[in-house]
Amino acid sequence: SPSRAARQLMDRSQSSTLEGRLEAMKELAKLSADVTFATEFINMDGIAVLTRLVEGSSTLLSHCGEMLAFTLTAFLELMDHGLVSWDTVSVSFIKKIAGYVSQPTVDVSILQRSLAILE
């Protein structure tokens, strides 16, 4: 069920292992396009969890561009459903995203997603 999948991904997205978190973000990026799943994940405060992951720029995110790309993809997919207002996005999150845009060596997928968020 979407509710169970959302709960499992919520737990796995906060995994202490790089592999566990990467797999969770990969799956989350895919499932977030589904509005039923997105609603469940958002209701579990999923946007806040993703925002904290990016804001904290945990060592896992900074050491794994692929994970950051999946995290930003999931964030965009979830926000695109219009269930959460863009006004709720924190200034520190936006600053972090703007920082990715200004990095000369940033991965192109991270750059694209960062620009889409800043739009």
Short mmCIF file of N, CA and C in Angstrom, two decimals:
data_model
loop_
_atom_site.label_atom_id
_atom_site.label_comp_id
_atom_site.label_asym_id
_atom_site.label_seq_id
_atom_site.Cartn_x
_atom_site.Cartn_y
_atom_site.Cartn_z
N SER A 1 0.84 -1.19 0.00
CA SER A 1 0.00 0.00 0.00
C SER A 1 0.88 1.25 0.00
N PRO A 2 0.39 2.35 -0.55
CA PRO A 2 1.18 3.58 -0.58
C PRO A 2 1.60 4.05 0.82
N SER A 3 0.71 3.84 1.79
CA SER A 3 1.02 4.26 3.16
C SER A 3 2.20 3.48 3.72
N ARG A 4 2.18 2.17 3.51
CA ARG A 4 3.28 1.32 4.01
C ARG A 4 4.58 1.66 3.29
N ALA A 5 4.49 1.84 1.97
CA ALA A 5 5.68 2.19 1.18
C ALA A 5 6.27 3.52 1.65
N ALA A 6 5.40 4.48 1.93
CA ALA A 6 5.86 5.79 2.40
C ALA A 6 6.56 5.66 3.75
N ARG A 7 5.98 4.88 4.65
CA ARG A 7 6.57 4.69 5.98
C ARG A 7 7.95 4.03 5.87
N GLN A 8 8.03 2.98 5.04
CA GLN A 8 9.31 2.27 4.87
C GLN A 8 10.38 3.20 4.28
N LEU A 9 9.98 3.98 3.27
CA LEU A 9 10.95 4.88 2.66
C LEU A 9 11.36 5.99 3.62
N MET A 10 10.43 6.44 4.42
CA MET A 10 10.74 7.45 5.43
C MET A 10 11.83 6.92 6.37
N ASP A 11 11.66 5.69 6.82
CA ASP A 11 12.65 5.07 7.70
C ASP A 11 13.98 4.87 6.99
N ARG A 12 13.92 4.33 5.77
CA ARG A 12 15.15 4.03 5.03
C ARG A 12 15.88 5.30 4.59
N SER A 13 15.16 6.40 4.38
CA SER A 13 15.81 7.64 3.95
C SER A 13 16.70 8.20 5.05
N GLN A 14 16.49 7.73 6.26
CA GLN A 14 17.30 8.20 7.38
C GLN A 14 18.26 7.11 7.87
N SER A 15 18.49 6.14 7.01
CA SER A 15 19.40 5.03 7.31
C SER A 15 20.80 5.55 7.60
N SER A 16 21.53 4.82 8.41
CA SER A 16 22.89 5.24 8.74
C SER A 16 23.90 4.78 7.68
N THR A 17 23.48 3.88 6.79
CA THR A 17 24.43 3.42 5.77
C THR A 17 24.21 4.16 4.46
N LEU A 18 25.30 4.42 3.78
CA LEU A 18 25.26 5.11 2.50
C LEU A 18 24.42 4.34 1.49
N GLU A 19 24.63 3.03 1.43
CA GLU A 19 23.91 2.20 0.46
C GLU A 19 22.41 2.22 0.73
N GLY A 20 22.05 2.09 2.00
CA GLY A 20 20.64 2.08 2.38
C GLY A 20 19.94 3.37 2.03
N ARG A 21 20.61 4.48 2.31
CA ARG A 21 20.02 5.78 2.03
C ARG A 21 19.95 6.04 0.52
N LEU A 22 20.98 5.64 -0.20
CA LEU A 22 20.99 5.84 -1.65
C LEU A 22 19.85 5.07 -2.30
N GLU A 23 19.67 3.82 -1.91
CA GLU A 23 18.58 3.01 -2.47
C GLU A 23 17.22 3.62 -2.13
N ALA A 24 17.08 4.12 -0.92
CA ALA A 24 15.82 4.76 -0.51
C ALA A 24 15.54 6.00 -1.35
N MET A 25 16.56 6.82 -1.57
CA MET A 25 16.38 8.05 -2.36
C MET A 25 16.07 7.73 -3.82
N LYS A 26 16.71 6.68 -4.32
CA LYS A 26 16.45 6.25 -5.70
C LYS A 26 14.98 5.85 -5.86
N GLU A 27 14.51 5.05 -4.92
CA GLU A 27 13.12 4.58 -4.95
C GLU A 27 12.14 5.73 -4.71
N LEU A 28 12.50 6.62 -3.80
CA LEU A 28 11.65 7.77 -3.49
C LEU A 28 11.50 8.68 -4.71
N ALA A 29 12.59 8.90 -5.43
CA ALA A 29 12.54 9.75 -6.62
C ALA A 29 11.56 9.16 -7.65
N LYS A 30 11.52 7.84 -7.72
CA LYS A 30 10.63 7.17 -8.67
C LYS A 30 9.17 7.22 -8.20
N LEU A 31 8.93 6.87 -6.94
CA LEU A 31 7.56 6.79 -6.42
C LEU A 31 6.90 8.14 -6.21
N SER A 32 7.69 9.20 -6.06
CA SER A 32 7.14 10.52 -5.75
C SER A 32 6.28 11.09 -6.87
N ALA A 33 6.40 10.56 -8.06
CA ALA A 33 5.56 11.03 -9.18
C ALA A 33 4.11 10.60 -9.00
N ASP A 34 3.89 9.56 -8.18
CA ASP A 34 2.53 9.06 -7.94
C ASP A 34 1.87 9.89 -6.84
N VAL A 35 0.72 10.50 -7.17
CA VAL A 35 0.08 11.43 -6.23
C VAL A 35 -0.40 10.74 -4.94
N THR A 36 -0.82 9.49 -5.03
CA THR A 36 -1.28 8.77 -3.83
C THR A 36 -0.11 8.55 -2.88
N PHE A 37 1.01 8.07 -3.43
CA PHE A 37 2.20 7.88 -2.61
C PHE A 37 2.67 9.23 -2.06
N ALA A 38 2.71 10.24 -2.94
CA ALA A 38 3.20 11.56 -2.54
C ALA A 38 2.39 12.11 -1.37
N THR A 39 1.07 11.95 -1.44
CA THR A 39 0.20 12.43 -0.36
C THR A 39 0.57 11.77 0.96
N GLU A 40 0.76 10.45 0.93
CA GLU A 40 1.13 9.72 2.15
C GLU A 40 2.49 10.19 2.69
N PHE A 41 3.46 10.30 1.79
CA PHE A 41 4.82 10.69 2.20
C PHE A 41 4.83 12.11 2.77
N ILE A 42 4.10 13.01 2.11
CA ILE A 42 4.02 14.39 2.58
C ILE A 42 3.33 14.46 3.94
N ASN A 43 2.28 13.66 4.12
CA ASN A 43 1.57 13.64 5.40
C ASN A 43 2.44 13.13 6.55
N MET A 44 3.49 12.39 6.22
CA MET A 44 4.43 11.90 7.23
C MET A 44 5.57 12.90 7.43
N ASP A 45 5.37 14.12 6.93
CA ASP A 45 6.36 15.19 7.04
C ASP A 45 7.59 14.91 6.18
N GLY A 46 7.35 14.24 5.05
CA GLY A 46 8.44 13.88 4.15
C GLY A 46 9.19 15.05 3.55
N ILE A 47 8.47 16.14 3.25
CA ILE A 47 9.14 17.32 2.69
C ILE A 47 10.15 17.86 3.69
N ALA A 48 9.76 17.91 4.95
CA ALA A 48 10.66 18.42 6.00
C ALA A 48 11.90 17.53 6.13
N VAL A 49 11.71 16.23 6.01
CA VAL A 49 12.85 15.30 6.10
C VAL A 49 13.82 15.55 4.94
N LEU A 50 13.29 15.67 3.72
CA LEU A 50 14.15 15.93 2.57
C LEU A 50 14.84 17.29 2.70
N THR A 51 14.10 18.27 3.16
CA THR A 51 14.67 19.61 3.34
C THR A 51 15.81 19.58 4.34
N ARG A 52 15.61 18.87 5.45
CA ARG A 52 16.67 18.76 6.46
C ARG A 52 17.90 18.03 5.90
N LEU A 53 17.68 17.01 5.10
CA LEU A 53 18.81 16.29 4.49
C LEU A 53 19.65 17.24 3.65
N VAL A 54 18.97 18.06 2.86
CA VAL A 54 19.69 19.00 1.98
C VAL A 54 20.32 20.12 2.80
N GLU A 55 19.56 20.72 3.71
CA GLU A 55 20.07 21.82 4.53
C GLU A 55 21.27 21.40 5.36
N GLY A 56 21.16 20.22 5.94
CA GLY A 56 22.24 19.71 6.77
C GLY A 56 23.44 19.34 5.93
N SER A 57 23.18 19.18 4.63
CA SER A 57 24.21 18.77 3.69
C SER A 57 25.12 17.76 4.36
N SER A 58 24.47 16.76 4.90
CA SER A 58 25.19 15.72 5.63
C SER A 58 26.33 15.19 4.77
N THR A 59 27.30 14.63 5.42
CA THR A 59 28.45 14.11 4.69
C THR A 59 28.01 13.09 3.65
N LEU A 60 26.92 12.38 3.93
CA LEU A 60 26.44 11.40 2.95
C LEU A 60 26.04 12.10 1.65
N LEU A 61 25.35 13.24 1.76
CA LEU A 61 24.92 13.94 0.55
C LEU A 61 26.11 14.54 -0.18
N SER A 62 27.03 15.16 0.57
CA SER A 62 28.14 15.82 -0.10
C SER A 62 29.12 14.83 -0.70
N HIS A 63 29.16 13.61 -0.18
CA HIS A 63 30.07 12.61 -0.72
C HIS A 63 29.45 11.78 -1.83
N CYS A 64 28.18 11.97 -2.05
CA CYS A 64 27.51 11.15 -3.05
C CYS A 64 26.57 12.03 -3.87
N GLY A 65 27.09 12.56 -4.97
CA GLY A 65 26.30 13.43 -5.84
C GLY A 65 25.05 12.75 -6.34
N GLU A 66 25.15 11.44 -6.55
CA GLU A 66 24.00 10.68 -7.03
C GLU A 66 22.86 10.75 -6.01
N MET A 67 23.21 10.65 -4.73
CA MET A 67 22.18 10.70 -3.70
C MET A 67 21.53 12.08 -3.65
N LEU A 68 22.33 13.12 -3.78
CA LEU A 68 21.79 14.47 -3.79
C LEU A 68 20.86 14.66 -4.98
N ALA A 69 21.25 14.15 -6.14
CA ALA A 69 20.40 14.25 -7.34
C ALA A 69 19.06 13.56 -7.11
N PHE A 70 19.07 12.37 -6.53
CA PHE A 70 17.81 11.66 -6.26
C PHE A 70 16.97 12.39 -5.21
N THR A 71 17.63 12.96 -4.21
CA THR A 71 16.92 13.71 -3.16
C THR A 71 16.23 14.92 -3.76
N LEU A 72 16.94 15.66 -4.61
CA LEU A 72 16.35 16.84 -5.25
C LEU A 72 15.24 16.45 -6.22
N THR A 73 15.42 15.33 -6.91
CA THR A 73 14.37 14.83 -7.82
C THR A 73 13.10 14.53 -7.03
N ALA A 74 13.26 13.81 -5.93
CA ALA A 74 12.10 13.46 -5.09
C ALA A 74 11.42 14.73 -4.58
N PHE A 75 12.22 15.69 -4.13
CA PHE A 75 11.67 16.95 -3.62
C PHE A 75 10.84 17.64 -4.71
N LEU A 76 11.41 17.74 -5.90
CA LEU A 76 10.69 18.38 -7.02
C LEU A 76 9.40 17.65 -7.36
N GLU A 77 9.48 16.33 -7.46
CA GLU A 77 8.29 15.54 -7.79
C GLU A 77 7.19 15.75 -6.76
N LEU A 78 7.57 15.73 -5.49
CA LEU A 78 6.59 15.91 -4.41
C LEU A 78 5.97 17.31 -4.47
N MET A 79 6.80 18.32 -4.69
CA MET A 79 6.30 19.69 -4.74
C MET A 79 5.42 19.93 -5.97
N ASP A 80 5.72 19.25 -7.06
CA ASP A 80 4.96 19.43 -8.31
C ASP A 80 3.50 19.00 -8.20
N HIS A 81 3.17 18.22 -7.18
CA HIS A 81 1.77 17.81 -7.01
C HIS A 81 0.91 18.95 -6.47
N GLY A 82 1.55 20.00 -5.97
CA GLY A 82 0.82 21.15 -5.46
C GLY A 82 0.16 20.92 -4.11
N LEU A 83 0.59 19.89 -3.40
CA LEU A 83 0.00 19.57 -2.10
C LEU A 83 0.60 20.43 -0.98
N VAL A 84 1.78 20.96 -1.25
CA VAL A 84 2.50 21.79 -0.28
C VAL A 84 2.85 23.10 -0.96
N SER A 85 2.67 24.20 -0.25
CA SER A 85 2.98 25.51 -0.81
C SER A 85 4.50 25.73 -0.87
N TRP A 86 4.95 26.33 -1.96
CA TRP A 86 6.37 26.67 -2.08
C TRP A 86 6.77 27.71 -1.04
N ASP A 87 5.78 28.42 -0.50
CA ASP A 87 6.06 29.44 0.53
C ASP A 87 6.60 28.81 1.81
N THR A 88 6.38 27.52 1.99
CA THR A 88 6.84 26.85 3.21
C THR A 88 8.32 26.47 3.15
N VAL A 89 8.93 26.61 1.97
CA VAL A 89 10.34 26.23 1.81
C VAL A 89 11.22 27.27 2.51
N SER A 90 12.13 26.80 3.34
CA SER A 90 12.95 27.70 4.16
C SER A 90 14.01 28.44 3.35
N VAL A 91 14.41 29.57 3.89
CA VAL A 91 15.45 30.38 3.27
C VAL A 91 16.77 29.61 3.24
N SER A 92 17.07 28.88 4.31
CA SER A 92 18.34 28.14 4.34
C SER A 92 18.37 27.04 3.28
N PHE A 93 17.21 26.44 2.99
CA PHE A 93 17.13 25.43 1.93
C PHE A 93 17.42 26.09 0.58
N ILE A 94 16.79 27.23 0.33
CA ILE A 94 16.99 27.95 -0.93
C ILE A 94 18.45 28.38 -1.08
N LYS A 95 19.06 28.84 0.01
CA LYS A 95 20.47 29.24 -0.04
C LYS A 95 21.36 28.05 -0.38
N LYS A 96 21.03 26.90 0.19
CA LYS A 96 21.81 25.69 -0.08
C LYS A 96 21.70 25.32 -1.56
N ILE A 97 20.48 25.39 -2.10
CA ILE A 97 20.24 25.07 -3.50
C ILE A 97 20.98 26.08 -4.39
N ALA A 98 20.91 27.36 -4.04
CA ALA A 98 21.61 28.39 -4.80
C ALA A 98 23.12 28.14 -4.79
N GLY A 99 23.61 27.60 -3.69
CA GLY A 99 25.03 27.27 -3.59
C GLY A 99 25.44 26.19 -4.58
N TYR A 100 24.55 25.23 -4.82
CA TYR A 100 24.86 24.18 -5.80
C TYR A 100 24.97 24.77 -7.20
N VAL A 101 24.12 25.76 -7.50
CA VAL A 101 24.12 26.38 -8.82
C VAL A 101 25.44 27.11 -9.07
N SER A 102 25.99 27.70 -8.02
CA SER A 102 27.21 28.49 -8.20
C SER A 102 28.50 27.67 -8.12
N GLN A 103 28.38 26.38 -7.83
CA GLN A 103 29.58 25.53 -7.78
C GLN A 103 30.03 25.19 -9.20
N PRO A 104 31.28 25.50 -9.53
CA PRO A 104 31.74 25.24 -10.90
C PRO A 104 31.81 23.76 -11.28
N THR A 105 31.98 22.89 -10.30
CA THR A 105 32.15 21.47 -10.62
C THR A 105 30.92 20.63 -10.31
N VAL A 106 29.78 21.28 -10.12
CA VAL A 106 28.58 20.53 -9.73
C VAL A 106 28.11 19.63 -10.88
N ASP A 107 27.62 18.46 -10.52
CA ASP A 107 27.09 17.50 -11.49
C ASP A 107 25.91 18.13 -12.23
N VAL A 108 25.81 17.85 -13.53
CA VAL A 108 24.77 18.49 -14.35
C VAL A 108 23.36 18.15 -13.87
N SER A 109 23.14 16.94 -13.38
CA SER A 109 21.79 16.58 -12.91
C SER A 109 21.43 17.38 -11.65
N ILE A 110 22.41 17.63 -10.80
CA ILE A 110 22.17 18.45 -9.60
C ILE A 110 21.91 19.89 -10.01
N LEU A 111 22.67 20.38 -10.98
CA LEU A 111 22.47 21.74 -11.48
C LEU A 111 21.07 21.91 -12.05
N GLN A 112 20.64 20.96 -12.89
CA GLN A 112 19.31 21.05 -13.50
C GLN A 112 18.21 21.07 -12.44
N ARG A 113 18.30 20.18 -11.48
CA ARG A 113 17.27 20.11 -10.44
C ARG A 113 17.30 21.34 -9.55
N SER A 114 18.49 21.84 -9.26
CA SER A 114 18.61 23.05 -8.44
C SER A 114 17.98 24.24 -9.14
N LEU A 115 18.23 24.37 -10.43
CA LEU A 115 17.64 25.47 -11.20
C LEU A 115 16.12 25.34 -11.25
N ALA A 116 15.62 24.12 -11.37
CA ALA A 116 14.17 23.90 -11.40
C ALA A 116 13.54 24.30 -10.06
N ILE A 117 14.22 24.02 -8.97
CA ILE A 117 13.70 24.40 -7.65
C ILE A 117 13.70 25.92 -7.50
N LEU A 118 14.75 26.57 -7.98
CA LEU A 118 14.86 28.03 -7.85
C LEU A 118 13.90 28.78 -8.76
N GLU A 119 13.42 28.11 -9.79
CA GLU A 119 12.49 28.73 -10.74
C GLU A 119 11.37 29.32 -10.04
#
